[in-house]
mmCIF file of C-alpha atoms in Angstrom:
data_model
loop_
_atom_site.group_PDB
_atom_site.id
_atom_site.type_symbol
_atom_site.label_atom_id
_atom_site.label_comp_id
_atom_site.label_asym_id
_atom_site.label_seq_id
_atom_site.Cartn_x
_atom_site.Cartn_y
_atom_site.Cartn_z
ATOM 1 C CA UNK A 2 -9.284 -20.833 0.386
ATOM 2 C CA UNK A 3 -6.041 -21.171 -1.501
ATOM 3 C CA UNK A 4 -4.002 -21.846 1.646
ATOM 4 C CA UNK A 5 -4.966 -24.155 4.483
ATOM 5 C CA UNK A 6 -5.969 -22.172 7.556
ATOM 6 C CA UNK A 7 -6.166 -23.267 11.148
ATOM 7 C CA UNK A 8 -9.632 -23.676 12.610
ATOM 8 C CA UNK A 9 -9.153 -20.511 14.641
ATOM 9 C CA UNK A 10 -8.204 -18.485 11.557
ATOM 10 C CA UNK A 11 -11.165 -19.946 9.670
ATOM 11 C CA UNK A 12 -13.497 -18.964 12.513
ATOM 12 C CA UNK A 13 -12.127 -15.438 12.658
ATOM 13 C CA UNK A 14 -12.287 -15.070 8.872
ATOM 14 C CA UNK A 15 -15.921 -16.220 8.919
ATOM 15 C CA UNK A 16 -16.739 -13.648 11.606
ATOM 16 C CA UNK A 17 -15.083 -10.949 9.477
ATOM 17 C CA UNK A 18 -17.165 -12.031 6.481
ATOM 18 C CA UNK A 19 -20.321 -11.779 8.602
ATOM 19 C CA UNK A 20 -19.444 -8.179 9.432
ATOM 20 C CA UNK A 21 -18.784 -7.416 5.771
ATOM 21 C CA UNK A 22 -22.137 -8.903 4.772
ATOM 22 C CA UNK A 23 -24.105 -7.097 7.485
ATOM 23 C CA UNK A 24 -26.347 -4.148 6.654
ATOM 24 C CA UNK A 25 -25.066 -1.800 9.349
ATOM 25 C CA UNK A 26 -22.123 0.586 9.059
ATOM 26 C CA UNK A 27 -19.022 -0.789 10.750
ATOM 27 C CA UNK A 28 -17.594 1.046 13.730
ATOM 28 C CA UNK A 29 -13.833 1.477 14.064
ATOM 29 C CA UNK A 30 -13.416 -1.624 16.226
ATOM 30 C CA UNK A 31 -15.293 -3.736 13.680
ATOM 31 C CA UNK A 32 -13.275 -2.272 10.825
ATOM 32 C CA UNK A 33 -10.084 -3.218 12.638
ATOM 33 C CA UNK A 34 -11.439 -6.723 13.190
ATOM 34 C CA UNK A 35 -12.044 -7.155 9.459
ATOM 35 C CA UNK A 36 -8.615 -5.754 8.579
ATOM 36 C CA UNK A 37 -6.979 -8.187 10.990
ATOM 37 C CA UNK A 38 -9.006 -11.335 10.362
ATOM 38 C CA UNK A 39 -10.090 -11.262 6.696
ATOM 39 C CA UNK A 40 -7.770 -13.623 4.830
ATOM 40 C CA UNK A 41 -6.245 -12.528 1.527
ATOM 41 C CA UNK A 42 -6.088 -16.183 0.483
ATOM 42 C CA UNK A 43 -9.893 -16.385 0.488
ATOM 43 C CA UNK A 44 -10.010 -15.254 -3.150
ATOM 44 C CA UNK A 45 -8.849 -17.347 -6.082
ATOM 45 C CA UNK A 46 -6.878 -14.400 -7.509
ATOM 46 C CA UNK A 47 -4.685 -14.000 -4.445
ATOM 47 C CA UNK A 48 -1.779 -16.036 -5.828
ATOM 48 C CA UNK A 49 -1.888 -14.329 -9.217
ATOM 49 C CA UNK A 50 -2.093 -10.847 -7.716
ATOM 50 C CA UNK A 51 0.701 -11.438 -5.213
ATOM 51 C CA UNK A 52 -1.393 -9.802 -2.505
ATOM 52 C CA UNK A 53 -0.229 -9.801 1.096
ATOM 53 C CA UNK A 54 -2.136 -7.447 3.373
ATOM 54 C CA UNK A 55 -0.100 -4.929 5.355
ATOM 55 C CA UNK A 56 0.013 -5.614 9.119
ATOM 56 C CA UNK A 57 -1.744 -2.774 10.936
ATOM 57 C CA UNK A 58 1.277 -2.045 13.124
ATOM 58 C CA UNK A 59 3.449 -1.540 10.056
ATOM 59 C CA UNK A 60 0.714 0.526 8.397
ATOM 60 C CA UNK A 61 0.558 2.789 11.455
ATOM 61 C CA UNK A 62 4.332 3.303 11.329
ATOM 62 C CA UNK A 63 4.227 4.069 7.608
ATOM 63 C CA UNK A 64 1.517 6.671 8.306
ATOM 64 C CA UNK A 65 4.112 8.784 10.142
ATOM 65 C CA UNK A 66 5.480 9.797 6.732
ATOM 66 C CA UNK A 67 2.096 10.667 5.195
ATOM 67 C CA UNK A 68 1.193 14.331 4.863
ATOM 68 C CA UNK A 69 -1.390 16.450 3.103
ATOM 69 C CA UNK A 70 -5.114 16.315 2.443
ATOM 70 C CA UNK A 71 -5.368 14.112 -0.660
ATOM 71 C CA UNK A 72 -3.988 10.583 -0.492
ATOM 72 C CA UNK A 73 -3.984 7.848 -3.131
ATOM 73 C CA UNK A 74 -3.500 4.211 -2.121
ATOM 74 C CA UNK A 75 -2.178 2.116 -4.999
ATOM 75 C CA UNK A 76 -2.718 -1.666 -4.908
ATOM 76 C CA UNK A 77 -4.919 -0.942 -1.897
ATOM 77 C CA UNK A 78 -6.024 -4.482 -1.052
ATOM 78 C CA UNK A 79 -8.859 -4.071 1.459
ATOM 79 C CA UNK A 80 -7.612 -0.673 2.596
ATOM 80 C CA UNK A 81 -5.302 -1.250 5.570
ATOM 81 C CA UNK A 82 -2.834 1.476 4.594
ATOM 82 C CA UNK A 83 -5.461 4.104 3.826
ATOM 83 C CA UNK A 84 -7.413 3.264 6.985
ATOM 84 C CA UNK A 85 -4.276 3.690 9.081
ATOM 85 C CA UNK A 86 -3.445 7.036 7.462
ATOM 86 C CA UNK A 87 -6.704 8.806 8.296
ATOM 87 C CA UNK A 88 -5.330 10.619 11.378
ATOM 88 C CA UNK A 89 -8.937 11.497 12.175
ATOM 89 C CA UNK A 90 -8.370 12.511 15.797
ATOM 90 C CA UNK A 91 -5.307 14.624 15.057
ATOM 91 C CA UNK A 92 -6.934 16.463 12.170
ATOM 92 C CA UNK A 93 -10.149 17.022 14.118
ATOM 93 C CA UNK A 94 -8.207 18.488 17.044
ATOM 94 C CA UNK A 95 -6.570 20.958 14.639
ATOM 95 C CA UNK A 96 -9.874 21.859 13.005
ATOM 96 C CA UNK A 97 -8.940 20.223 9.711
ATOM 97 C CA UNK A 98 -11.318 18.399 7.405
ATOM 98 C CA UNK A 99 -10.910 14.616 7.011
ATOM 99 C CA UNK A 100 -8.396 13.465 4.449
ATOM 100 C CA UNK A 101 -9.656 12.573 0.997
ATOM 101 C CA UNK A 102 -8.703 9.071 -0.153
ATOM 102 C CA UNK A 103 -8.681 7.364 -3.526
ATOM 103 C CA UNK A 104 -8.024 3.620 -3.297
ATOM 104 C CA UNK A 105 -7.092 1.630 -6.409
ATOM 105 C CA UNK A 106 -7.318 -2.170 -6.412
ATOM 106 C CA UNK A 107 -7.804 -4.618 -9.271
ATOM 107 C CA UNK A 108 -9.305 -7.493 -7.262
ATOM 108 C CA UNK A 109 -13.078 -6.823 -7.102
ATOM 109 C CA UNK A 110 -13.470 -9.001 -4.005
ATOM 110 C CA UNK A 111 -10.993 -6.804 -2.137
ATOM 111 C CA UNK A 112 -12.718 -3.642 -3.374
ATOM 112 C CA UNK A 113 -16.015 -4.919 -1.987
ATOM 113 C CA UNK A 114 -14.422 -5.410 1.433
ATOM 114 C CA UNK A 115 -12.563 -2.107 1.240
ATOM 115 C CA UNK A 116 -15.771 -0.183 0.655
ATOM 116 C CA UNK A 117 -16.996 -1.488 3.994
ATOM 117 C CA UNK A 118 -13.740 -0.537 5.716
ATOM 118 C CA UNK A 119 -13.395 2.928 4.207
ATOM 119 C CA UNK A 120 -16.762 3.826 2.646
ATOM 120 C CA UNK A 121 -15.905 7.520 2.418
ATOM 121 C CA UNK A 122 -13.024 6.806 0.020
ATOM 122 C CA UNK A 123 -13.329 6.710 -3.754
ATOM 123 C CA UNK A 124 -12.667 3.098 -4.708
ATOM 124 C CA UNK A 125 -11.477 2.328 -8.219
ATOM 125 C CA UNK A 126 -11.489 -1.298 -9.349
ATOM 126 C CA UNK A 127 -8.749 -1.376 -11.932
ATOM 127 C CA UNK A 128 -5.056 -1.723 -12.660
ATOM 128 C CA UNK A 129 -2.774 0.940 -11.202
ATOM 129 C CA UNK A 130 -0.713 0.996 -14.401
ATOM 130 C CA UNK A 131 -3.727 2.448 -16.227
ATOM 131 C CA UNK A 132 -3.747 5.501 -13.966
ATOM 132 C CA UNK A 133 -1.085 7.355 -15.963
ATOM 133 C CA UNK A 134 -3.711 7.867 -18.696
ATOM 134 C CA UNK A 135 -6.217 9.490 -16.340
ATOM 135 C CA UNK A 136 -6.383 13.248 -15.938
ATOM 136 C CA UNK A 137 -9.316 13.417 -13.527
ATOM 137 C CA UNK A 138 -7.689 12.180 -10.317
ATOM 138 C CA UNK A 139 -4.629 14.170 -9.254
ATOM 139 C CA UNK A 140 -2.642 15.787 -8.034
ATOM 140 C CA UNK A 141 -2.318 14.072 -4.669
ATOM 141 C CA UNK A 142 -0.230 15.131 -1.727
ATOM 142 C CA UNK A 143 0.969 11.604 -0.900
ATOM 143 C CA UNK A 144 0.820 8.238 -2.641
ATOM 144 C CA UNK A 145 0.990 5.121 -0.474
ATOM 145 C CA UNK A 146 1.327 1.499 -1.515
ATOM 146 C CA UNK A 147 2.165 -2.008 -0.476
ATOM 147 C CA UNK A 148 2.333 -3.306 -4.052
ATOM 148 C CA UNK A 149 2.863 -6.868 -5.227
ATOM 149 C CA UNK A 150 6.550 -7.752 -5.155
ATOM 150 C CA UNK A 151 8.758 -9.084 -7.899
ATOM 151 C CA UNK A 152 8.009 -10.260 -11.453
ATOM 152 C CA UNK A 153 4.210 -10.107 -11.245
ATOM 153 C CA UNK A 154 2.495 -10.163 -14.679
ATOM 154 C CA UNK A 155 1.528 -6.625 -15.715
ATOM 155 C CA UNK A 156 -0.474 -5.058 -18.508
ATOM 156 C CA UNK A 157 2.167 -2.462 -19.399
ATOM 157 C CA UNK A 158 5.274 -0.699 -18.154
ATOM 158 C CA UNK A 159 5.094 2.432 -16.047
ATOM 159 C CA UNK A 160 6.659 5.527 -17.661
ATOM 160 C CA UNK A 161 10.439 5.274 -17.717
ATOM 161 C CA UNK A 162 10.491 1.869 -16.029
ATOM 162 C CA UNK A 163 11.359 -1.465 -17.636
ATOM 163 C CA UNK A 164 12.204 -3.420 -14.477
ATOM 164 C CA UNK A 165 10.836 -6.898 -13.809
ATOM 165 C CA UNK A 166 10.055 -5.756 -10.261
ATOM 166 C CA UNK A 167 6.437 -4.686 -10.045
ATOM 167 C CA UNK A 168 7.108 -2.519 -6.986
ATOM 168 C CA UNK A 169 9.182 -0.184 -9.153
ATOM 169 C CA UNK A 170 6.332 0.185 -11.637
ATOM 170 C CA UNK A 171 4.008 1.135 -8.778
ATOM 171 C CA UNK A 172 6.466 3.783 -7.553
ATOM 172 C CA UNK A 173 6.965 5.171 -11.070
ATOM 173 C CA UNK A 174 3.193 5.406 -11.503
ATOM 174 C CA UNK A 175 2.882 7.179 -8.159
ATOM 175 C CA UNK A 176 5.403 9.780 -9.316
ATOM 176 C CA UNK A 177 2.926 10.852 -12.005
ATOM 177 C CA UNK A 178 0.133 11.344 -9.484
ATOM 178 C CA UNK A 179 1.545 12.639 -6.204
ATOM 179 C CA UNK A 180 4.078 15.060 -4.774
ATOM 180 C CA UNK A 181 5.577 12.419 -2.529
ATOM 181 C CA UNK A 182 5.225 8.707 -1.817
ATOM 182 C CA UNK A 183 5.634 6.188 0.984
ATOM 183 C CA UNK A 184 5.918 2.522 0.043
ATOM 184 C CA UNK A 185 6.401 -0.922 1.511
ATOM 185 C CA UNK A 186 9.238 -2.407 -0.542
ATOM 186 C CA UNK A 187 11.110 -5.696 -0.498
ATOM 187 C CA UNK A 188 14.360 -5.096 1.330
ATOM 188 C CA UNK A 189 16.283 -6.226 -1.763
ATOM 189 C CA UNK A 190 14.611 -3.512 -3.861
ATOM 190 C CA UNK A 191 15.208 -0.718 -1.345
ATOM 191 C CA UNK A 192 18.336 1.469 -1.530
ATOM 192 C CA UNK A 193 19.229 0.675 2.073
ATOM 193 C CA UNK A 194 19.250 -2.120 4.637
ATOM 194 C CA UNK A 195 17.981 -1.263 8.110
ATOM 195 C CA UNK A 196 15.299 -3.670 9.348
ATOM 196 C CA UNK A 197 16.785 -6.573 11.283
ATOM 197 C CA UNK A 198 20.317 -5.235 10.885
ATOM 198 C CA UNK A 199 22.790 -4.088 13.517
ATOM 199 C CA UNK A 200 23.425 -0.874 11.637
ATOM 200 C CA UNK A 201 22.055 1.161 8.755
ATOM 201 C CA UNK A 202 23.590 0.452 5.339
ATOM 202 C CA UNK A 203 23.180 2.309 2.066
ATOM 203 C CA UNK A 204 23.059 -0.482 -0.492
ATOM 204 C CA UNK A 205 21.650 -0.409 -4.017
ATOM 205 C CA UNK A 206 21.717 -3.420 -6.286
ATOM 206 C CA UNK A 207 21.955 -3.061 -10.055
ATOM 207 C CA UNK A 208 18.184 -3.095 -10.601
ATOM 208 C CA UNK A 209 17.719 -0.365 -8.015
ATOM 209 C CA UNK A 210 20.394 1.815 -9.603
ATOM 210 C CA UNK A 211 18.913 1.266 -13.057
ATOM 211 C CA UNK A 212 15.423 2.204 -11.851
ATOM 212 C CA UNK A 213 16.568 5.419 -10.198
ATOM 213 C CA UNK A 214 18.657 6.375 -13.237
ATOM 214 C CA UNK A 215 15.920 5.683 -15.807
ATOM 215 C CA UNK A 216 13.112 7.424 -13.897
ATOM 216 C CA UNK A 217 14.973 10.151 -12.033
ATOM 217 C CA UNK A 218 13.265 8.999 -8.837
ATOM 218 C CA UNK A 219 15.375 8.933 -5.708
ATOM 219 C CA UNK A 220 14.269 6.437 -3.067
ATOM 220 C CA UNK A 221 15.099 7.471 0.492
ATOM 221 C CA UNK A 222 15.134 5.904 3.931
ATOM 222 C CA UNK A 223 12.469 6.455 6.585
ATOM 223 C CA UNK A 224 12.519 7.851 10.118
ATOM 224 C CA UNK A 225 13.794 4.600 11.615
ATOM 225 C CA UNK A 226 11.111 1.944 11.094
ATOM 226 C CA UNK A 227 12.343 -1.581 11.810
ATOM 227 C CA UNK A 228 9.796 -3.688 9.980
ATOM 228 C CA UNK A 229 10.955 -6.913 11.638
ATOM 229 C CA UNK A 230 8.788 -5.903 14.610
ATOM 230 C CA UNK A 231 5.825 -7.033 12.471
ATOM 231 C CA UNK A 232 7.419 -10.085 10.862
ATOM 232 C CA UNK A 233 4.948 -12.454 12.534
ATOM 233 C CA UNK A 234 1.889 -10.316 11.730
ATOM 234 C CA UNK A 235 1.750 -11.024 7.990
ATOM 235 C CA UNK A 236 -0.712 -13.623 6.733
ATOM 236 C CA UNK A 237 1.159 -16.777 5.775
ATOM 237 C CA UNK A 238 4.429 -15.037 4.880
ATOM 238 C CA UNK A 239 7.279 -13.217 6.618
ATOM 239 C CA UNK A 240 8.794 -10.970 3.944
ATOM 240 C CA UNK A 241 11.901 -8.882 4.551
ATOM 241 C CA UNK A 242 10.716 -5.355 3.760
ATOM 242 C CA UNK A 243 11.600 -1.703 4.232
ATOM 243 C CA UNK A 244 9.552 1.490 4.173
ATOM 244 C CA UNK A 245 10.802 3.655 1.307
ATOM 245 C CA UNK A 246 10.099 7.390 1.062
ATOM 246 C CA UNK A 247 10.169 9.344 -2.208
ATOM 247 C CA UNK A 248 9.946 13.093 -2.718
ATOM 248 C CA UNK A 249 8.799 13.428 -6.309
ATOM 249 C CA UNK A 250 9.474 16.571 -8.311
ATOM 250 C CA UNK A 251 6.567 18.804 -7.349
ATOM 251 C CA UNK A 252 6.667 21.062 -10.369
ATOM 252 C CA UNK A 253 6.775 18.102 -12.749
ATOM 253 C CA UNK A 254 3.847 16.492 -10.933
ATOM 254 C CA UNK A 255 1.760 19.698 -11.092
ATOM 255 C CA UNK A 256 2.470 20.032 -14.798
ATOM 256 C CA UNK A 257 1.181 16.553 -15.647
#
């Protein structure tokens, strides 16, 4: 593993790998165990991809903003966000069919794990920035993502976006696929400061203003999620983040 783990974390990661390698379908408790204990740093690409798995508590809070039947998870990792957004019990109680998920992840090792976590989803092993060329996927009701943060190497720019911040390219790509989006964003890249603060502040830095101006995308605040509640639940990091909500232009999305 790229990062040194404690013996307890190594033991739990090994147990998660045993579940992944088993022949039987995983029940919900086992899926949660894998999502909690599988270490992102176990793959050599982790550092290059900038992957940090979303804590399940934060994923559950983000799910409050997810609506609709078709969901796409960009930079899906092993599927924590999509798994948390199923709302299986609620939809079943209302007589609704299960949500349809498409999960996009470029690390094949993560895709292999994700297919065990959410086997009913369509998993695409590829770069999210290639999705703008595909006409066979959308439209989606909601796009979700916890993308890599910052100046991560990328194969191309998303439409209308020239920022060095990869999270903005993920959001711009989502705008071409879905009617709305919910994203984990670095606090610096969000248009507001709420988590860990005494009061809510609207605050956009120059890069944020430039992104919104060049793409026409307006990033909005959430229903009151303080992400610092999950600061200690990340693997090996404690990033300052916010949950950003975007309502993309529906007519423009349907026309693409």
